[in-house]
PDB file of C-alpha atoms in Angstrom:
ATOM      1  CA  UNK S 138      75.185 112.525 113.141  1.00 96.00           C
ATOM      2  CA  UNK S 139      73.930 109.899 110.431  1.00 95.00           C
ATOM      3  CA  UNK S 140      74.360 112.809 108.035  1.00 95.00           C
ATOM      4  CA  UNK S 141      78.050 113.758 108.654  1.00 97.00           C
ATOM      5  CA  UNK S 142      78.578 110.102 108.716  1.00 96.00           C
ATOM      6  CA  UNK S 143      77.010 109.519 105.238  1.00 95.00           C
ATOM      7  CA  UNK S 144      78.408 112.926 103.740  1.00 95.00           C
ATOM      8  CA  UNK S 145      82.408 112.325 104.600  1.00 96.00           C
ATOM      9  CA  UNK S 146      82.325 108.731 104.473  1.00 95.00           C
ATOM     10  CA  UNK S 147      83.650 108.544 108.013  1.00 97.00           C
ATOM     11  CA  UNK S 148      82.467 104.802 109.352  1.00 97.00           C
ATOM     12  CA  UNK S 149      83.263 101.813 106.626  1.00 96.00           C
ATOM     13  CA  UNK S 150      81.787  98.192 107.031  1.00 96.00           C
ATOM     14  CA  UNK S 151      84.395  96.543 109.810  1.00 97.00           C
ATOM     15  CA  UNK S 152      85.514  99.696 111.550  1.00 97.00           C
ATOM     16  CA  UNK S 153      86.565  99.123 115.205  1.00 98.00           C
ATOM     17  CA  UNK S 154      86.277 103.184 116.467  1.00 98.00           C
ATOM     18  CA  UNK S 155      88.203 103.713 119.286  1.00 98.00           C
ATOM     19  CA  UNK S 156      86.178 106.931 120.816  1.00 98.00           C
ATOM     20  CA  UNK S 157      87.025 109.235 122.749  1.00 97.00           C
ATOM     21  CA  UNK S 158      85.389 109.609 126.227  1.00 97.00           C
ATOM     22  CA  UNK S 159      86.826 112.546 128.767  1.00 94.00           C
ATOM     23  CA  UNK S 160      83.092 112.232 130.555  1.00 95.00           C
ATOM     24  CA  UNK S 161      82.026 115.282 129.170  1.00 95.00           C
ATOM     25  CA  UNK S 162      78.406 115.707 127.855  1.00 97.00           C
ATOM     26  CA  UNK S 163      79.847 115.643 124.563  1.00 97.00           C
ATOM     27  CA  UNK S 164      81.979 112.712 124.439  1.00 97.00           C
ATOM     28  CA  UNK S 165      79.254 110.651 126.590  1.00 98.00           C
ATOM     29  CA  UNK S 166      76.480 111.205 124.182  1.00 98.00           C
ATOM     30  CA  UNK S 167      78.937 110.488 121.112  1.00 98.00           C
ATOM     31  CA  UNK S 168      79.894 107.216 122.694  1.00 98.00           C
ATOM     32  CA  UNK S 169      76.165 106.896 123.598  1.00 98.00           C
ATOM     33  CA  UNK S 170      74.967 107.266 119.643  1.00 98.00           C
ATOM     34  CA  UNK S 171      77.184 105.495 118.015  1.00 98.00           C
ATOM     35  CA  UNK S 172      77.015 102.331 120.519  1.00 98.00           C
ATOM     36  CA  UNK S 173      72.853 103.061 119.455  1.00 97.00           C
ATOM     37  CA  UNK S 174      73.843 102.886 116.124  1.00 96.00           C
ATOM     38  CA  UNK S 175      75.748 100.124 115.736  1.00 95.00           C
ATOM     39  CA  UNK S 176      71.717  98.455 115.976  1.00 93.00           C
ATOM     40  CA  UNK S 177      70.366  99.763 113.244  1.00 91.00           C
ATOM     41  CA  UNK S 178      73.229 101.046 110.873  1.00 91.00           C
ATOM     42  CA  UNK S 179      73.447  99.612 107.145  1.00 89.00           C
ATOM     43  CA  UNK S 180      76.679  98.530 107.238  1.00 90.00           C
ATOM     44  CA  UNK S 181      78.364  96.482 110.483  1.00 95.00           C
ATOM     45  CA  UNK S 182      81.446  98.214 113.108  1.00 97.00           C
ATOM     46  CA  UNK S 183      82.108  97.800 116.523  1.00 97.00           C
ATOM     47  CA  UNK S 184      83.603 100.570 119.385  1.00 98.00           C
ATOM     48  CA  UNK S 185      85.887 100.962 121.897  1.00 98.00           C
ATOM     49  CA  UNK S 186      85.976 103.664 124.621  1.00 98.00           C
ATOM     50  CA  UNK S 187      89.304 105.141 125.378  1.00 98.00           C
ATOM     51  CA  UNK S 188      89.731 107.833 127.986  1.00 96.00           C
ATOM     52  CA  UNK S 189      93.043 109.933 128.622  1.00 93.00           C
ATOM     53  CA  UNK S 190      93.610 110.387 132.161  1.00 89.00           C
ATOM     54  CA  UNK S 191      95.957 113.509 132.341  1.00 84.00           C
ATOM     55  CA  UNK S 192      96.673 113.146 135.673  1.00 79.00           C
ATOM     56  CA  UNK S 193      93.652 115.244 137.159  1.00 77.00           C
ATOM     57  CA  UNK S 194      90.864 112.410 136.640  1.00 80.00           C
ATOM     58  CA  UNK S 195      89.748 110.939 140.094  1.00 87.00           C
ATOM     59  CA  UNK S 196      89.679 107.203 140.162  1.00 90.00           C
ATOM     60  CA  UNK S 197      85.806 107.540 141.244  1.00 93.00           C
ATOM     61  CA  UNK S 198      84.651 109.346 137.822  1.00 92.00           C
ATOM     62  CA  UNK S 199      87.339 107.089 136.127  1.00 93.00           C
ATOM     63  CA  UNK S 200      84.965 104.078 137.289  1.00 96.00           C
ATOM     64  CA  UNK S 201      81.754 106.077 136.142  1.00 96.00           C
ATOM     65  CA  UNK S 202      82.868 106.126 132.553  1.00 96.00           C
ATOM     66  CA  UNK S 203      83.999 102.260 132.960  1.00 97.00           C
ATOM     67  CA  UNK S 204      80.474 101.614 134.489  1.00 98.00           C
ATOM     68  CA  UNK S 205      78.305 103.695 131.791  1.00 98.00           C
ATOM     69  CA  UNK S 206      80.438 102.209 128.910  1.00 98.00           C
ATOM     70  CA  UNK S 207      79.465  98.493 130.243  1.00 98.00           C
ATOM     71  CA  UNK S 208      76.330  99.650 130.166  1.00 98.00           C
ATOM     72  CA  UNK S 209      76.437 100.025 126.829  1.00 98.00           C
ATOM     73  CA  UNK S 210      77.715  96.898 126.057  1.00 97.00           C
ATOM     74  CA  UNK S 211      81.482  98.612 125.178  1.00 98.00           C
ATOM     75  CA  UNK S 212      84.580  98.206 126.510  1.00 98.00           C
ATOM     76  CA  UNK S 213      86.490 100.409 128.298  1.00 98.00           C
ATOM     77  CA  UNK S 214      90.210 101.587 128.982  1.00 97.00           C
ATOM     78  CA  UNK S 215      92.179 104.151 130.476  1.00 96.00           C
ATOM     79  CA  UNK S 216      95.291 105.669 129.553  1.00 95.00           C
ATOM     80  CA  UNK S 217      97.411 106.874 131.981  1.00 91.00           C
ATOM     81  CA  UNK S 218      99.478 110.066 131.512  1.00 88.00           C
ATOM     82  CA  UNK S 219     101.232 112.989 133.026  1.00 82.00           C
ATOM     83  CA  UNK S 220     100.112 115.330 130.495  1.00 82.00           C
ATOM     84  CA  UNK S 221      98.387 118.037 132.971  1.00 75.00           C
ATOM     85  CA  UNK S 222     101.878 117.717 134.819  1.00 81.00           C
ATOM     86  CA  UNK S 223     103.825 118.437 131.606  1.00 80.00           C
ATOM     87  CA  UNK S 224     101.207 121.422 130.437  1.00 76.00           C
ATOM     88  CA  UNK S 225     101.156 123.411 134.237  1.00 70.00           C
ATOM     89  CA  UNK S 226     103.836 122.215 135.965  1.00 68.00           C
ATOM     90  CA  UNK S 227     106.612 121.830 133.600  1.00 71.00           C
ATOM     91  CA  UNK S 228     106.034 123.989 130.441  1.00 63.00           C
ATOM     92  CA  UNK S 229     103.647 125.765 132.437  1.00 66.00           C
ATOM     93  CA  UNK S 230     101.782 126.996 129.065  1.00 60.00           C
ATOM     94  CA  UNK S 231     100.329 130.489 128.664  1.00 61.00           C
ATOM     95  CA  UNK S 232      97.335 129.274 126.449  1.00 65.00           C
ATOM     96  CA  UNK S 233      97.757 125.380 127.731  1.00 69.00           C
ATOM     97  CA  UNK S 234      94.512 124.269 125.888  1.00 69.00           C
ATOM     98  CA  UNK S 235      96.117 123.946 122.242  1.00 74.00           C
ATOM     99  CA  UNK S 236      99.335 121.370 123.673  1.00 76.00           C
ATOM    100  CA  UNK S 237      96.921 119.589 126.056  1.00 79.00           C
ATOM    101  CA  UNK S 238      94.749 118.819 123.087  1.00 84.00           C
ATOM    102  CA  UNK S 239      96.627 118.097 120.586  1.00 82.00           C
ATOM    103  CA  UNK S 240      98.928 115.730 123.414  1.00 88.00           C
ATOM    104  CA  UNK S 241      95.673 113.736 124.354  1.00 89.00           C
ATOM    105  CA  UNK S 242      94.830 113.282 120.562  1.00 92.00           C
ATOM    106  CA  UNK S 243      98.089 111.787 120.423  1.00 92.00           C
ATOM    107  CA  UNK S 244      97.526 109.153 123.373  1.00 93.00           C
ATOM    108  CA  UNK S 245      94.490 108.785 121.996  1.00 96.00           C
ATOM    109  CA  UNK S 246      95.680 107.628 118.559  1.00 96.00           C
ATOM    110  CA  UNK S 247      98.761 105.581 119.816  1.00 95.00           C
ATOM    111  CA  UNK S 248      96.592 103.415 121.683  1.00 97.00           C
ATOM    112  CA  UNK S 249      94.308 103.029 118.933  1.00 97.00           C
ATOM    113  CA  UNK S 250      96.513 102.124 116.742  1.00 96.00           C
ATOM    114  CA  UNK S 251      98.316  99.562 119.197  1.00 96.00           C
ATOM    115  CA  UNK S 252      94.252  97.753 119.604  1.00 97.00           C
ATOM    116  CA  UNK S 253      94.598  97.635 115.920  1.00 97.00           C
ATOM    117  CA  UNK S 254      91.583 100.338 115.283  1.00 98.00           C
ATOM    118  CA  UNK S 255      91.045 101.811 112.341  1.00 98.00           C
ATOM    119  CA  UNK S 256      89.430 104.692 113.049  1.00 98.00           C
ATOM    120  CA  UNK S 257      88.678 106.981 116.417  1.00 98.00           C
ATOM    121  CA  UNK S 258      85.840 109.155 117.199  1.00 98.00           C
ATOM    122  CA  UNK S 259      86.146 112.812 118.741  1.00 98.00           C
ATOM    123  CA  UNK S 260      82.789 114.653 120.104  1.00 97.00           C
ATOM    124  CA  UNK S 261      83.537 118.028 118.205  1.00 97.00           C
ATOM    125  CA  UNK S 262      79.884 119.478 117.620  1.00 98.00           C
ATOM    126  CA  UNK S 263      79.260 122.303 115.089  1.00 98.00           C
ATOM    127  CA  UNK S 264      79.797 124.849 118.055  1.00 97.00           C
ATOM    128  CA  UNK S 265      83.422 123.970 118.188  1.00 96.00           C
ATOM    129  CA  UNK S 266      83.729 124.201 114.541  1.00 97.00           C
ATOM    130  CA  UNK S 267      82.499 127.550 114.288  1.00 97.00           C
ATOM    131  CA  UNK S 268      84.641 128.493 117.030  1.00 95.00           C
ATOM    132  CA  UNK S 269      87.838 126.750 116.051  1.00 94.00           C
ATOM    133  CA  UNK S 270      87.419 128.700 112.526  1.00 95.00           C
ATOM    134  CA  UNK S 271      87.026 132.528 114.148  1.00 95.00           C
ATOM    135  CA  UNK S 272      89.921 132.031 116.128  1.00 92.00           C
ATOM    136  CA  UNK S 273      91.962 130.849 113.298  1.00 92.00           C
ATOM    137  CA  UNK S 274      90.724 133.852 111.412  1.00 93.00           C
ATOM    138  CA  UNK S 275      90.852 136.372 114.638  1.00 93.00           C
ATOM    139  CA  UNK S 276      94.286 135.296 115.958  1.00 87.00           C
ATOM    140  CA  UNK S 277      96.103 133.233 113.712  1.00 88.00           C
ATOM    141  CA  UNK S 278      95.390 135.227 110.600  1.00 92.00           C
ATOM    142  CA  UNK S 279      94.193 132.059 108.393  1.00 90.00           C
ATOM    143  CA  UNK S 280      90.719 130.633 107.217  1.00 88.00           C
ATOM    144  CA  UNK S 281      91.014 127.032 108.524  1.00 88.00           C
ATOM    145  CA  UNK S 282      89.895 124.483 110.951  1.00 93.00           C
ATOM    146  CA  UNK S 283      89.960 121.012 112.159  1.00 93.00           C
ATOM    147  CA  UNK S 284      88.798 118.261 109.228  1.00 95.00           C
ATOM    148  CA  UNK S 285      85.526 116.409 109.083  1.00 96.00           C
ATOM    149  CA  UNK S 286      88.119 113.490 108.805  1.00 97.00           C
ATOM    150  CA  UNK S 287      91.839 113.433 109.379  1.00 95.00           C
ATOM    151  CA  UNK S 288      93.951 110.389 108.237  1.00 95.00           C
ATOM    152  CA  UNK S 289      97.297 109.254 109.782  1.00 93.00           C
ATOM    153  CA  UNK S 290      99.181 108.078 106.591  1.00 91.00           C
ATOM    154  CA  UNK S 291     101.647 106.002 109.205  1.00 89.00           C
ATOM    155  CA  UNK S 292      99.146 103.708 110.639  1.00 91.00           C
ATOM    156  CA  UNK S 293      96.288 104.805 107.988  1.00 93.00           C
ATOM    157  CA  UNK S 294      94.057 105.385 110.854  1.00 97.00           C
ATOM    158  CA  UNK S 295      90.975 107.690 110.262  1.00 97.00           C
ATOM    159  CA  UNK S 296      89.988 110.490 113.089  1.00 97.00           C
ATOM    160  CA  UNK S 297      86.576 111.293 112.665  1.00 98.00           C
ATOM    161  CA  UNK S 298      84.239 113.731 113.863  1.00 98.00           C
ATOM    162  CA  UNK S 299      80.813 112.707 113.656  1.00 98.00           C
ATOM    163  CA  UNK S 300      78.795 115.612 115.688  1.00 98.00           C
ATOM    164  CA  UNK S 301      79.833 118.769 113.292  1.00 97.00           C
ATOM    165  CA  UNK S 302      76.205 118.770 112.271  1.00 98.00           C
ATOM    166  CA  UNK S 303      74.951 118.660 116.132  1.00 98.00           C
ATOM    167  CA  UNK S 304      74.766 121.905 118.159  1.00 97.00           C
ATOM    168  CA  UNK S 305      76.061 121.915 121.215  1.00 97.00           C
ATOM    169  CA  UNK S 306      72.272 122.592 123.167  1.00 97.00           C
ATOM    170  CA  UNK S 307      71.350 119.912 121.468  1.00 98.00           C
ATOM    171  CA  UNK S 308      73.795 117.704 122.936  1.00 98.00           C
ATOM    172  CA  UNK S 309      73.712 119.059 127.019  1.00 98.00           C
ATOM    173  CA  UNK S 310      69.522 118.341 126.124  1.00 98.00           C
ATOM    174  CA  UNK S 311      69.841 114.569 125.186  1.00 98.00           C
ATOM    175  CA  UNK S 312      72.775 114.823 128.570  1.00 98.00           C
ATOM    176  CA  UNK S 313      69.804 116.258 130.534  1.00 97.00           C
ATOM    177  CA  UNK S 314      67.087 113.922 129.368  1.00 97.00           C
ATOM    178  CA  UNK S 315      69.037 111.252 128.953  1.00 97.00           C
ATOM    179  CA  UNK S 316      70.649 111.454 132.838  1.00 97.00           C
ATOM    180  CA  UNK S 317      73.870 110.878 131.621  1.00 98.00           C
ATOM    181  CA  UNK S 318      76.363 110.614 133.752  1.00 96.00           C
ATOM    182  CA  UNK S 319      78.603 113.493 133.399  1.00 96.00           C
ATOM    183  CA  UNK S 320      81.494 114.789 135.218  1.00 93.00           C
ATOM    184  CA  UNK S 321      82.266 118.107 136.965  1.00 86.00           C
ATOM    185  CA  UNK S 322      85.575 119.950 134.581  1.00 77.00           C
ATOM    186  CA  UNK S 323      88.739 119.746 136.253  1.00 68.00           C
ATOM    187  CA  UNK S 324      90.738 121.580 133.796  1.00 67.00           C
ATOM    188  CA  UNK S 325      92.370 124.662 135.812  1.00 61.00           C
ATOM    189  CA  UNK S 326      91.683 127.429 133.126  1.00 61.00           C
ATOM    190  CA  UNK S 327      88.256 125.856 132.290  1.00 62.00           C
ATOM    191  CA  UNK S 328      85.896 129.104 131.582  1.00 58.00           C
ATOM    192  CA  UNK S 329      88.765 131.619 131.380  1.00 61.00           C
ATOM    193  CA  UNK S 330      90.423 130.732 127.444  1.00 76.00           C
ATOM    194  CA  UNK S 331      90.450 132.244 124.203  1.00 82.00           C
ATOM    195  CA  UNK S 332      87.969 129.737 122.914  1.00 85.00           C
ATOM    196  CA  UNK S 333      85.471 130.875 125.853  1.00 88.00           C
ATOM    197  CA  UNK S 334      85.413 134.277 124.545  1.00 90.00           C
ATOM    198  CA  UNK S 335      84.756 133.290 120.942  1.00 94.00           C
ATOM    199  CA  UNK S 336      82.348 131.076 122.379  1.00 94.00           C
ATOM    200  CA  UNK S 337      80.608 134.018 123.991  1.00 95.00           C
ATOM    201  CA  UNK S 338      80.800 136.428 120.790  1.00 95.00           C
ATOM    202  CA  UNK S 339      79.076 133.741 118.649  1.00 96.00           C
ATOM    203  CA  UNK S 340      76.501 133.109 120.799  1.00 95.00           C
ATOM    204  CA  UNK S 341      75.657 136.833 121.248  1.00 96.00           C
ATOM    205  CA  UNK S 342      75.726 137.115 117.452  1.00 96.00           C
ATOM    206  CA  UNK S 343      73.642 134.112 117.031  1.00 95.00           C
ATOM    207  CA  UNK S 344      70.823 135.613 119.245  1.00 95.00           C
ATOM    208  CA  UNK S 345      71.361 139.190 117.049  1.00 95.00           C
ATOM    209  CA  UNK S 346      71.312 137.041 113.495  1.00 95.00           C
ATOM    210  CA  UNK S 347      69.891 133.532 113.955  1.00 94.00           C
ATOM    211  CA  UNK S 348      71.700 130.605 111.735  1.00 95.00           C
ATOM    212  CA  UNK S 349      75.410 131.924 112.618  1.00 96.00           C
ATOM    213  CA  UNK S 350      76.723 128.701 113.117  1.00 97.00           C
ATOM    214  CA  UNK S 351      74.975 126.867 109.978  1.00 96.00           C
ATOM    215  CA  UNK S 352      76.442 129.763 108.336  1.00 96.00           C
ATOM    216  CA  UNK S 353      79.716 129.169 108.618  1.00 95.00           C
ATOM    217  CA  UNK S 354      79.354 125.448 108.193  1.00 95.00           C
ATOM    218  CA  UNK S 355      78.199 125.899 104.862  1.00 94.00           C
ATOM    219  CA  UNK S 356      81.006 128.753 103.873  1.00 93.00           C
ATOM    220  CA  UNK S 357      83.744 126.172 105.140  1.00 93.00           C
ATOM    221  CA  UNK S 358      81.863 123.027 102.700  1.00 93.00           C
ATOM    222  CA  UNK S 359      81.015 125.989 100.077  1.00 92.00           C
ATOM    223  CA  UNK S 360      84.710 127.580  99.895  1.00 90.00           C
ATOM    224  CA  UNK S 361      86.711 124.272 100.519  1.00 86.00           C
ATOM    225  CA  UNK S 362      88.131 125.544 102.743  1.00 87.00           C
ATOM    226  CA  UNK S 363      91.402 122.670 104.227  1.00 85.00           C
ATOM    227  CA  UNK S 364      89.647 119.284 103.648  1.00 83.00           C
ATOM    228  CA  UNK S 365      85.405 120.166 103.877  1.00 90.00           C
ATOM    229  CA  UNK S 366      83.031 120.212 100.475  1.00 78.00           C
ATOM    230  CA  UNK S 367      80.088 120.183 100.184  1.00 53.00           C
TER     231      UNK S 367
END
């Protein structure tokens, strides 16, 4: 993580990073790291946790989050929304995962903004990257993915993604060993997406030709591909 960090400039001296935290392994140990890091880091910035409750989070895991973030010494909120209603019940979305992602990011951001953050944290690890940039390839038809670092020239916010140099094993082992506390998926098509499939063919590959996944990393910082270098 301190290498992504370092590489795209993502945390300055002051930040206030709103991350983040569904209750997922990946978002837990995200918020977990870079509360950890705020101890030893060369240059000073503070957290917030922010979770988007889509409508399908019970108030019992909500608390879990509220309780693991105290532990941590960070504060917590929720942000209430009706977004799985809007996805299932209203649109009622073929492929819901792209509009339910892309309207959480935008809750997400809104409230930072409004706590006057200047930046916010998402747990993408190198696994999604990898994944995010076949699919763009296999169905969209374009080499492209997500940035290292996104910013929102309205508010001047910074999104940042500090795990694209963490695979995702790595991440459910510190989960495991660490005994955080994460929550069951409630998503309704968790398991049966696009992504999952892509998920499945790089892994498979992986096994075949070990390094897949570094691989493309270093294609997407090597080609310059949208906004990575090397």
């Amino acid at each position: 993580m301190r290498q992504a960090v370092a590489k795209y400039d993502m945390i300055k001296k002051g930040d206030l990073i709103a991350v983040g935290v569904s209750g997922g392994k990946d978002s837990l140990t995200l918020l977990t790291a870079l509360a950890e890091m705020r101890r030893f880091a060369d240059f000073s910035y503070d957290i917030i946790a922010l979770t988007v409750d889509n409508g399908t989070v019970s108030e019992v895991d909500l608390n879990t989050i509220s309780k693991f973030s105290a532990s941590l010494n960070v504060k917590h909120e929720i942000i209430r929304t009706d977004i799985a209603k809007i996805v299932f019940d209203m649109r009622r979305e073929s492929n819901p995962c792209s509009l339910c992602a892309h309207m959480r990011r935008g809750a997400l951001i809104d409230r930072a903004v409004e706590l006057q953050c200047t930046a916010a944290a998402l747990g993408h690890h190198m696994d999604d990257v990898a994944e995010t940039y076949i699919m763009n390839i296999l169905l969209a038809g374009r080499a492209g993915c997500f940035f290292p670092v996104t910013v929102y020239p309205e508010s001047g916010i910074r999104l940042i993604r500090p795990f694209i140099y963490v695979r995702e094993h790595s991440i459910s082992g510190f989960a495991k060993k660490s005994a955080l506390p994460v929550l069951s998926k409630t998503c309704p098509v968790d398991g049966i997406t696009e992504r999952e499939h892509i998920k499945e063919l790089l892994r498979s590959e992986d096994i075949r030709h070990r390094g897949v996944y570094d691989r493309i990393i270093g294609a997407l910082e090597r080609s310059g591909v949208d906004l990575w270098h090397e």
